PDB file of C-alpha atoms and ligand atoms in Angstrom:
ATOM      1  CA  UNK A  68       0.000   0.000   0.000  1.00 56.00           C
ATOM      2  CA  UNK A  69       1.494   3.359  -1.013  1.00 66.00           C
ATOM      3  CA  UNK A  70       1.579   6.445   1.231  1.00 60.00           C
ATOM      4  CA  UNK A  71      -1.203   8.036  -0.798  1.00 62.00           C
ATOM      5  CA  UNK A  72      -3.578   5.131  -0.140  1.00 69.00           C
ATOM      6  CA  UNK A  73      -2.588   5.124   3.537  1.00 69.00           C
ATOM      7  CA  UNK A  74      -3.228   8.835   3.742  1.00 64.00           C
ATOM      8  CA  UNK A  75      -6.609   8.414   2.052  1.00 66.00           C
ATOM      9  CA  UNK A  76      -7.559   5.591   4.442  1.00 72.00           C
ATOM     10  CA  UNK A  77      -6.481   7.675   7.414  1.00 67.00           C
ATOM     11  CA  UNK A  78      -8.384  10.665   6.080  1.00 65.00           C
ATOM     12  CA  UNK A  79     -11.485   8.584   5.482  1.00 67.00           C
ATOM     13  CA  UNK A  80     -11.297   7.182   9.025  1.00 67.00           C
ATOM     14  CA  UNK A  81     -11.160  10.705  10.420  1.00 61.00           C
ATOM     15  CA  UNK A  82     -14.069  11.823   8.287  1.00 62.00           C
ATOM     16  CA  UNK A  83     -15.978   8.701   9.280  1.00 58.00           C
ATOM     17  CA  UNK A  84     -15.306   9.269  12.990  1.00 58.00           C
ATOM     18  CA  UNK A  85     -16.718  12.766  12.698  1.00 59.00           C
ATOM     19  CA  UNK A  86     -19.803  11.424  10.969  1.00 65.00           C
ATOM     20  CA  UNK A  87     -20.294   8.270  13.021  1.00 85.00           C
ATOM     21  CA  UNK A  88     -24.000   7.815  13.605  1.00 94.00           C
ATOM     22  CA  UNK A  89     -24.797   8.039  17.344  1.00 93.00           C
ATOM     23  CA  UNK A  90     -26.179   4.742  18.767  1.00 94.00           C
ATOM     24  CA  UNK A  91     -29.431   6.212  20.035  1.00 96.00           C
ATOM     25  CA  UNK A  92     -30.292   7.765  16.690  1.00 96.00           C
ATOM     26  CA  UNK A  93     -29.244   4.592  14.840  1.00 97.00           C
ATOM     27  CA  UNK A  94     -31.420   2.305  16.984  1.00 96.00           C
ATOM     28  CA  UNK A  95     -34.398   4.677  16.744  1.00 97.00           C
ATOM     29  CA  UNK A  96     -34.195   4.698  12.952  1.00 97.00           C
ATOM     30  CA  UNK A  97     -33.805   0.913  12.669  1.00 97.00           C
ATOM     31  CA  UNK A  98     -36.816   0.327  14.917  1.00 97.00           C
ATOM     32  CA  UNK A  99     -39.022   2.058  12.347  1.00 97.00           C
ATOM     33  CA  UNK A 100     -38.160  -0.344   9.521  1.00 97.00           C
ATOM     34  CA  UNK A 101     -38.839  -4.070  10.119  1.00 96.00           C
ATOM     35  CA  UNK A 102     -36.443  -5.146   7.334  1.00 97.00           C
ATOM     36  CA  UNK A 103     -33.603  -3.295   9.138  1.00 98.00           C
ATOM     37  CA  UNK A 104     -34.719  -4.136  12.667  1.00 97.00           C
ATOM     38  CA  UNK A 105     -34.466  -7.857  11.815  1.00 96.00           C
ATOM     39  CA  UNK A 106     -30.736  -7.636  10.987  1.00 97.00           C
ATOM     40  CA  UNK A 107     -28.531  -9.720  13.306  1.00 97.00           C
ATOM     41  CA  UNK A 108     -26.132  -7.747  15.555  1.00 96.00           C
ATOM     42  CA  UNK A 109     -23.079  -8.137  13.308  1.00 95.00           C
ATOM     43  CA  UNK A 110     -24.878  -6.873  10.224  1.00 97.00           C
ATOM     44  CA  UNK A 111     -26.455  -3.995  12.173  1.00 96.00           C
ATOM     45  CA  UNK A 112     -23.004  -2.742  13.110  1.00 95.00           C
ATOM     46  CA  UNK A 113     -21.653  -3.266   9.584  1.00 96.00           C
ATOM     47  CA  UNK A 114     -24.622  -1.334   8.179  1.00 97.00           C
ATOM     48  CA  UNK A 115     -24.025   1.470  10.673  1.00 96.00           C
ATOM     49  CA  UNK A 116     -20.376   1.803   9.635  1.00 95.00           C
ATOM     50  CA  UNK A 117     -21.314   1.713   5.962  1.00 96.00           C
ATOM     51  CA  UNK A 118     -24.108   4.263   6.470  1.00 97.00           C
ATOM     52  CA  UNK A 119     -21.685   6.558   8.309  1.00 95.00           C
ATOM     53  CA  UNK A 120     -19.263   6.394   5.386  1.00 95.00           C
ATOM     54  CA  UNK A 121     -22.177   6.988   3.003  1.00 96.00           C
ATOM     55  CA  UNK A 122     -23.219  10.122   4.926  1.00 95.00           C
ATOM     56  CA  UNK A 123     -19.632  11.394   4.821  1.00 93.00           C
ATOM     57  CA  UNK A 124     -19.555  11.118   1.024  1.00 94.00           C
ATOM     58  CA  UNK A 125     -23.021  12.299   0.048  1.00 96.00           C
ATOM     59  CA  UNK A 126     -24.724  15.698   0.133  1.00 96.00           C
ATOM     60  CA  UNK A 127     -28.368  16.059   1.122  1.00 97.00           C
ATOM     61  CA  UNK A 128     -30.548  18.914  -0.059  1.00 97.00           C
ATOM     62  CA  UNK A 129     -34.138  19.579   0.926  1.00 97.00           C
ATOM     63  CA  UNK A 130     -36.367  20.814  -1.892  1.00 96.00           C
ATOM     64  CA  UNK A 131     -39.010  23.513  -1.448  1.00 95.00           C
ATOM     65  CA  UNK A 132     -37.734  24.566   1.956  1.00 96.00           C
ATOM     66  CA  UNK A 133     -37.724  21.051   3.418  1.00 97.00           C
ATOM     67  CA  UNK A 134     -35.153  20.703   6.156  1.00 97.00           C
ATOM     68  CA  UNK A 135     -33.381  17.340   6.057  1.00 97.00           C
ATOM     69  CA  UNK A 136     -32.971  16.274   9.712  1.00 96.00           C
ATOM     70  CA  UNK A 137     -30.382  13.801  10.997  1.00 95.00           C
ATOM     71  CA  UNK A 138     -33.160  11.205  11.351  1.00 96.00           C
ATOM     72  CA  UNK A 139     -34.140  11.644   7.710  1.00 97.00           C
ATOM     73  CA  UNK A 140     -30.566  11.433   6.429  1.00 97.00           C
ATOM     74  CA  UNK A 141     -29.860   8.314   8.527  1.00 97.00           C
ATOM     75  CA  UNK A 142     -33.129   6.651   7.424  1.00 98.00           C
ATOM     76  CA  UNK A 143     -32.171   7.206   3.782  1.00 98.00           C
ATOM     77  CA  UNK A 144     -28.533   6.161   4.287  1.00 98.00           C
ATOM     78  CA  UNK A 145     -29.472   2.931   6.091  1.00 98.00           C
ATOM     79  CA  UNK A 146     -31.962   1.850   3.411  1.00 98.00           C
ATOM     80  CA  UNK A 147     -29.619   2.858   0.589  1.00 98.00           C
ATOM     81  CA  UNK A 148     -26.756   0.853   2.108  1.00 98.00           C
ATOM     82  CA  UNK A 149     -28.784  -2.327   2.747  1.00 98.00           C
ATOM     83  CA  UNK A 150     -28.344  -3.673  -0.840  1.00 98.00           C
ATOM     84  CA  UNK A 151     -24.569  -3.064  -0.778  1.00 98.00           C
ATOM     85  CA  UNK A 152     -24.033  -4.297   2.788  1.00 98.00           C
ATOM     86  CA  UNK A 153     -21.868  -7.166   1.493  1.00 97.00           C
ATOM     87  CA  UNK A 154     -20.678  -5.398  -1.675  1.00 97.00           C
ATOM     88  CA  UNK A 155     -18.851  -2.072  -1.878  1.00 95.00           C
ATOM     89  CA  UNK A 156     -19.699   1.572  -1.275  1.00 97.00           C
ATOM     90  CA  UNK A 157     -17.831   2.465  -4.476  1.00 96.00           C
ATOM     91  CA  UNK A 158     -20.942   1.273  -6.367  1.00 97.00           C
ATOM     92  CA  UNK A 159     -22.419   4.622  -5.304  1.00 97.00           C
ATOM     93  CA  UNK A 160     -19.435   6.727  -6.409  1.00 96.00           C
ATOM     94  CA  UNK A 161     -21.187   7.875  -9.602  1.00 94.00           C
ATOM     95  CA  UNK A 162     -23.149  10.609  -7.826  1.00 93.00           C
ATOM     96  CA  UNK A 163     -23.008  12.823  -4.730  1.00 95.00           C
ATOM     97  CA  UNK A 164     -26.306  14.650  -4.334  1.00 97.00           C
ATOM     98  CA  UNK A 165     -29.540  13.384  -2.787  1.00 97.00           C
ATOM     99  CA  UNK A 166     -32.508  15.715  -3.106  1.00 97.00           C
ATOM    100  CA  UNK A 167     -35.357  15.118  -0.664  1.00 97.00           C
ATOM    101  CA  UNK A 168     -38.778  16.469  -1.610  1.00 97.00           C
ATOM    102  CA  UNK A 169     -41.637  17.200   0.816  1.00 96.00           C
ATOM    103  CA  UNK A 170     -44.013  15.274  -1.465  1.00 91.00           C
ATOM    104  CA  UNK A 171     -44.213  13.361  -4.720  1.00 89.00           C
ATOM    105  CA  UNK A 172     -42.748  15.241  -7.657  1.00 85.00           C
ATOM    106  CA  UNK A 173     -44.466  15.972 -10.932  1.00 84.00           C
ATOM    107  CA  UNK A 174     -42.188  15.451 -13.906  1.00 83.00           C
ATOM    108  CA  UNK A 175     -43.080  16.718 -17.368  1.00 85.00           C
ATOM    109  CA  UNK A 176     -42.424  13.946 -19.893  1.00 86.00           C
ATOM    110  CA  UNK A 177     -42.117  14.055 -23.658  1.00 87.00           C
ATOM    111  CA  UNK A 178     -42.409  10.922 -25.792  1.00 88.00           C
ATOM    112  CA  UNK A 179     -42.306  10.584 -29.547  1.00 91.00           C
ATOM    113  CA  UNK A 180     -44.555   7.870 -30.985  1.00 90.00           C
ATOM    114  CA  UNK A 181     -44.005   5.746 -34.115  1.00 89.00           C
ATOM    115  CA  UNK A 182     -45.550   8.459 -36.304  1.00 90.00           C
ATOM    116  CA  UNK A 183     -43.150  11.056 -34.965  1.00 91.00           C
ATOM    117  CA  UNK A 184     -45.842  12.798 -32.937  1.00 90.00           C
ATOM    118  CA  UNK A 185     -44.589  14.203 -29.633  1.00 90.00           C
ATOM    119  CA  UNK A 186     -46.821  13.579 -26.624  1.00 89.00           C
ATOM    120  CA  UNK A 187     -46.501  15.524 -23.422  1.00 89.00           C
ATOM    121  CA  UNK A 188     -47.704  14.222 -20.057  1.00 87.00           C
ATOM    122  CA  UNK A 189     -47.144  14.541 -16.322  1.00 87.00           C
ATOM    123  CA  UNK A 190     -45.765  11.735 -14.236  1.00 85.00           C
ATOM    124  CA  UNK A 191     -45.955  11.559 -10.432  1.00 86.00           C
ATOM    125  CA  UNK A 192     -42.698  10.270  -9.010  1.00 89.00           C
ATOM    126  CA  UNK A 193     -41.831   9.045  -5.526  1.00 93.00           C
ATOM    127  CA  UNK A 194     -38.192   8.891  -6.580  1.00 94.00           C
ATOM    128  CA  UNK A 195     -35.828   9.111  -9.503  1.00 94.00           C
ATOM    129  CA  UNK A 196     -32.210   8.156 -10.156  1.00 94.00           C
ATOM    130  CA  UNK A 197     -30.304   9.752 -13.016  1.00 91.00           C
ATOM    131  CA  UNK A 198     -26.870   8.891 -14.352  1.00 91.00           C
ATOM    132  CA  UNK A 199     -24.409  11.169 -12.545  1.00 89.00           C
ATOM    133  CA  UNK A 200     -27.087  12.102  -9.993  1.00 89.00           C
ATOM    134  CA  UNK A 201     -28.733  13.470  -8.088  1.00 95.00           C
ATOM    135  CA  UNK A 202     -30.988  10.811  -6.588  1.00 97.00           C
ATOM    136  CA  UNK A 203     -34.401  12.305  -5.903  1.00 96.00           C
ATOM    137  CA  UNK A 204     -36.672  10.946  -3.155  1.00 97.00           C
ATOM    138  CA  UNK A 205     -40.083  11.942  -1.834  1.00 97.00           C
ATOM    139  CA  UNK A 206     -39.842  12.033   1.970  1.00 97.00           C
ATOM    140  CA  UNK A 207     -43.397  10.722   2.723  1.00 96.00           C
ATOM    141  CA  UNK A 208     -42.594   7.583   0.687  1.00 96.00           C
ATOM    142  CA  UNK A 209     -39.316   7.056   2.558  1.00 97.00           C
ATOM    143  CA  UNK A 210     -41.040   7.774   5.856  1.00 96.00           C
ATOM    144  CA  UNK A 211     -43.772   5.175   5.274  1.00 96.00           C
ATOM    145  CA  UNK A 212     -41.357   2.490   4.097  1.00 97.00           C
ATOM    146  CA  UNK A 213     -41.918   0.483   7.304  1.00 96.00           C
ATOM    147  CA  UNK A 214     -45.638   0.045   6.603  1.00 96.00           C
ATOM    148  CA  UNK A 215     -45.174  -0.274   2.815  1.00 95.00           C
ATOM    149  CA  UNK A 216     -42.701  -3.142   3.264  1.00 96.00           C
ATOM    150  CA  UNK A 217     -45.526  -5.707   3.518  1.00 94.00           C
ATOM    151  CA  UNK A 218     -46.485  -4.790  -0.030  1.00 94.00           C
ATOM    152  CA  UNK A 219     -42.874  -5.058  -1.174  1.00 96.00           C
ATOM    153  CA  UNK A 220     -42.535  -1.314  -1.791  1.00 97.00           C
ATOM    154  CA  UNK A 221     -39.375   0.592  -0.990  1.00 97.00           C
ATOM    155  CA  UNK A 222     -38.525   3.745  -2.887  1.00 97.00           C
ATOM    156  CA  UNK A 223     -34.934   3.976  -1.575  1.00 98.00           C
ATOM    157  CA  UNK A 224     -34.029   0.395  -2.517  1.00 98.00           C
ATOM    158  CA  UNK A 225     -35.719   0.940  -5.904  1.00 97.00           C
ATOM    159  CA  UNK A 226     -33.724   4.063  -6.786  1.00 97.00           C
ATOM    160  CA  UNK A 227     -30.436   2.674  -5.493  1.00 98.00           C
ATOM    161  CA  UNK A 228     -30.979  -0.518  -7.506  1.00 98.00           C
ATOM    162  CA  UNK A 229     -31.045   1.829 -10.523  1.00 97.00           C
ATOM    163  CA  UNK A 230     -27.827   3.468  -9.280  1.00 97.00           C
ATOM    164  CA  UNK A 231     -26.115   0.040  -9.098  1.00 98.00           C
ATOM    165  CA  UNK A 232     -27.555  -0.838 -12.514  1.00 97.00           C
ATOM    166  CA  UNK A 233     -26.088   2.384 -13.989  1.00 96.00           C
ATOM    167  CA  UNK A 234     -22.538   1.605 -12.776  1.00 94.00           C
ATOM    168  CA  UNK A 235     -21.849  -0.105 -16.112  1.00 93.00           C
ATOM    169  CA  UNK A 236     -23.707   2.182 -18.500  1.00 93.00           C
ATOM    170  CA  UNK A 237     -27.368   2.987 -18.838  1.00 92.00           C
ATOM    171  CA  UNK A 238     -30.041   1.330 -16.720  1.00 95.00           C
ATOM    172  CA  UNK A 239     -30.803  -1.951 -18.498  1.00 97.00           C
ATOM    173  CA  UNK A 240     -31.524  -4.346 -15.636  1.00 98.00           C
ATOM    174  CA  UNK A 241     -27.971  -5.740 -15.753  1.00 98.00           C
ATOM    175  CA  UNK A 242     -25.819  -4.382 -12.911  1.00 97.00           C
ATOM    176  CA  UNK A 243     -22.022  -4.962 -12.969  1.00 96.00           C
ATOM    177  CA  UNK A 244     -21.288  -8.705 -12.932  1.00 96.00           C
ATOM    178  CA  UNK A 245     -18.240 -10.577 -11.616  1.00 94.00           C
ATOM    179  CA  UNK A 246     -17.874 -12.642 -14.808  1.00 96.00           C
ATOM    180  CA  UNK A 247     -19.289 -13.168 -18.274  1.00 97.00           C
ATOM    181  CA  UNK A 248     -20.753 -16.442 -17.058  1.00 97.00           C
ATOM    182  CA  UNK A 249     -22.555 -14.665 -14.216  1.00 97.00           C
ATOM    183  CA  UNK A 250     -23.856 -12.075 -16.668  1.00 97.00           C
ATOM    184  CA  UNK A 251     -25.241 -14.734 -19.020  1.00 98.00           C
ATOM    185  CA  UNK A 252     -27.009 -16.429 -16.113  1.00 98.00           C
ATOM    186  CA  UNK A 253     -28.333 -13.069 -14.857  1.00 98.00           C
ATOM    187  CA  UNK A 254     -29.902 -12.217 -18.225  1.00 98.00           C
ATOM    188  CA  UNK A 255     -31.346 -15.729 -18.603  1.00 98.00           C
ATOM    189  CA  UNK A 256     -33.038 -15.761 -15.180  1.00 98.00           C
ATOM    190  CA  UNK A 257     -34.278 -12.171 -15.246  1.00 98.00           C
ATOM    191  CA  UNK A 258     -35.556 -12.321 -18.829  1.00 98.00           C
ATOM    192  CA  UNK A 259     -37.447 -15.543 -18.082  1.00 98.00           C
ATOM    193  CA  UNK A 260     -38.978 -14.059 -14.920  1.00 98.00           C
ATOM    194  CA  UNK A 261     -39.949 -10.828 -16.698  1.00 98.00           C
ATOM    195  CA  UNK A 262     -41.613 -12.741 -19.524  1.00 98.00           C
ATOM    196  CA  UNK A 263     -43.658 -14.840 -17.084  1.00 98.00           C
ATOM    197  CA  UNK A 264     -44.485 -11.672 -15.121  1.00 98.00           C
ATOM    198  CA  UNK A 265     -45.759  -9.844 -18.236  1.00 97.00           C
ATOM    199  CA  UNK A 266     -47.765 -12.976 -19.125  1.00 97.00           C
ATOM    200  CA  UNK A 267     -49.547 -12.875 -15.756  1.00 97.00           C
ATOM    201  CA  UNK A 268     -50.315  -9.177 -16.133  1.00 97.00           C
ATOM    202  CA  UNK A 269     -51.652  -9.660 -19.685  1.00 96.00           C
ATOM    203  CA  UNK A 270     -53.847 -12.508 -18.410  1.00 97.00           C
ATOM    204  CA  UNK A 271     -55.218 -10.253 -15.675  1.00 96.00           C
ATOM    205  CA  UNK A 272     -53.732 -12.420 -12.913  1.00 96.00           C
ATOM    206  CA  UNK A 273     -52.529 -10.881  -9.642  1.00 95.00           C
ATOM    207  CA  UNK A 274     -48.768 -10.442  -9.126  1.00 96.00           C
ATOM    208  CA  UNK A 275     -46.661 -10.198  -5.992  1.00 97.00           C
ATOM    209  CA  UNK A 276     -44.497  -7.488  -7.529  1.00 97.00           C
ATOM    210  CA  UNK A 277     -45.584  -4.010  -8.549  1.00 95.00           C
ATOM    211  CA  UNK A 278     -46.931  -4.249 -12.149  1.00 95.00           C
ATOM    212  CA  UNK A 279     -44.715  -1.239 -12.895  1.00 95.00           C
ATOM    213  CA  UNK A 280     -41.929  -3.837 -13.247  1.00 97.00           C
ATOM    214  CA  UNK A 281     -43.417  -4.767 -16.640  1.00 96.00           C
ATOM    215  CA  UNK A 282     -42.122  -1.426 -18.036  1.00 95.00           C
ATOM    216  CA  UNK A 283     -38.848  -3.125 -18.958  1.00 96.00           C
ATOM    217  CA  UNK A 284     -35.880  -5.088 -17.560  1.00 98.00           C
ATOM    218  CA  UNK A 285     -34.493  -2.069 -15.680  1.00 97.00           C
ATOM    219  CA  UNK A 286     -37.780  -1.541 -13.798  1.00 97.00           C
ATOM    220  CA  UNK A 287     -38.261  -5.275 -13.247  1.00 98.00           C
ATOM    221  CA  UNK A 288     -34.822  -5.446 -11.610  1.00 98.00           C
ATOM    222  CA  UNK A 289     -35.584  -2.434  -9.373  1.00 98.00           C
ATOM    223  CA  UNK A 290     -39.053  -3.678  -8.378  1.00 98.00           C
ATOM    224  CA  UNK A 291     -37.770  -7.227  -7.708  1.00 98.00           C
ATOM    225  CA  UNK A 292     -34.916  -5.807  -5.593  1.00 98.00           C
ATOM    226  CA  UNK A 293     -37.451  -3.905  -3.461  1.00 98.00           C
ATOM    227  CA  UNK A 294     -39.389  -7.089  -2.653  1.00 98.00           C
ATOM    228  CA  UNK A 295     -36.191  -9.142  -2.187  1.00 98.00           C
ATOM    229  CA  UNK A 296     -35.044  -6.794   0.583  1.00 98.00           C
ATOM    230  CA  UNK A 297     -38.267  -5.715   2.293  1.00 98.00           C
ATOM    231  CA  UNK A 298     -40.769  -8.557   1.686  1.00 98.00           C
ATOM    232  CA  UNK A 299     -38.286 -11.411   1.347  1.00 98.00           C
ATOM    233  CA  UNK A 300     -40.216 -14.563   2.259  1.00 98.00           C
ATOM    234  CA  UNK A 301     -43.145 -14.047  -0.125  1.00 98.00           C
ATOM    235  CA  UNK A 302     -40.602 -13.009  -2.772  1.00 98.00           C
ATOM    236  CA  UNK A 303     -38.662 -16.267  -2.293  1.00 98.00           C
ATOM    237  CA  UNK A 304     -41.918 -18.217  -2.613  1.00 98.00           C
ATOM    238  CA  UNK A 305     -43.140 -16.458  -5.779  1.00 97.00           C
ATOM    239  CA  UNK A 306     -39.794 -15.933  -7.506  1.00 98.00           C
ATOM    240  CA  UNK A 307     -37.422 -18.686  -6.276  1.00 98.00           C
ATOM    241  CA  UNK A 308     -35.066 -18.377  -9.283  1.00 98.00           C
ATOM    242  CA  UNK A 309     -34.694 -14.609  -8.988  1.00 98.00           C
ATOM    243  CA  UNK A 310     -34.367 -14.930  -5.218  1.00 98.00           C
ATOM    244  CA  UNK A 311     -31.469 -17.404  -5.609  1.00 98.00           C
ATOM    245  CA  UNK A 312     -29.846 -15.147  -8.229  1.00 98.00           C
ATOM    246  CA  UNK A 313     -30.067 -12.123  -5.907  1.00 98.00           C
ATOM    247  CA  UNK A 314     -28.742 -14.102  -2.898  1.00 98.00           C
ATOM    248  CA  UNK A 315     -25.626 -14.864  -4.971  1.00 98.00           C
ATOM    249  CA  UNK A 316     -25.320 -11.333  -6.291  1.00 98.00           C
ATOM    250  CA  UNK A 317     -25.948  -9.320  -3.111  1.00 98.00           C
ATOM    251  CA  UNK A 318     -24.208 -11.964  -0.929  1.00 98.00           C
ATOM    252  CA  UNK A 319     -27.030 -11.929   1.611  1.00 98.00           C
ATOM    253  CA  UNK A 320     -30.360 -13.662   2.123  1.00 98.00           C
ATOM    254  CA  UNK A 321     -32.970 -11.377   3.700  1.00 98.00           C
ATOM    255  CA  UNK A 322     -35.470 -14.298   3.759  1.00 98.00           C
ATOM    256  CA  UNK A 323     -33.361 -15.981   6.455  1.00 96.00           C
ATOM    257  CA  UNK A 324     -33.476 -13.042   8.879  1.00 92.00           C
TER     258      UNK A 324
HETATM  259 ZN1   ZN B 271     -37.587   2.815 -11.557  1.00 94.24          ZN
END
């Protein structure tokens, strides 16, 4: 290890120490989210260290006069770091800013159809992740994530799944893979699951996952990741192949907590 790396490590440790999340605040935040509260002691501490490092590297901004409290920042950091708990924080190096909105955000969209006609419409968003950032989140959706977990919804996990996906180019449902073999398997399993999922929706059958996942592979990955982390046992039952794929990829099995 060269002196530069040692200096950087030392510097990071100092920054981290300054930003270390106080125990009381950490426990209070975890208690509000059943999928975090169920973490065993070792993983709770690892998540706290990772979340502290995350807070040291990211910048929070409140939109429309919203003040981002410590509780809010820690709640976002903890949920954002859950997917990468056994991976690496560098997966989030592609952006710095997190913008927290007091409510859902209306985004003006333009689409051009096959005839070249441009259509304009409004879309209500609870979150959005763009290449290079910032990540946008609606606070009420983050705040209610404890109750929404039963339905497999989690806006933070959803947007950060997109961030991981965008590490290797545009969001396409294929996050960085350790090998070509792993990538081939990933595409095979996810494509098969998405096809079956779209089939159920077309047939009017109920689905465990948010039907929004049928928008494309990138949304299917994000929606499946939400359920994998916050509603893990039903997800394992309904999507055993994707569950096994994610256990390998994220190096953790939330269904066993
Ligand atoms: Zn999405």
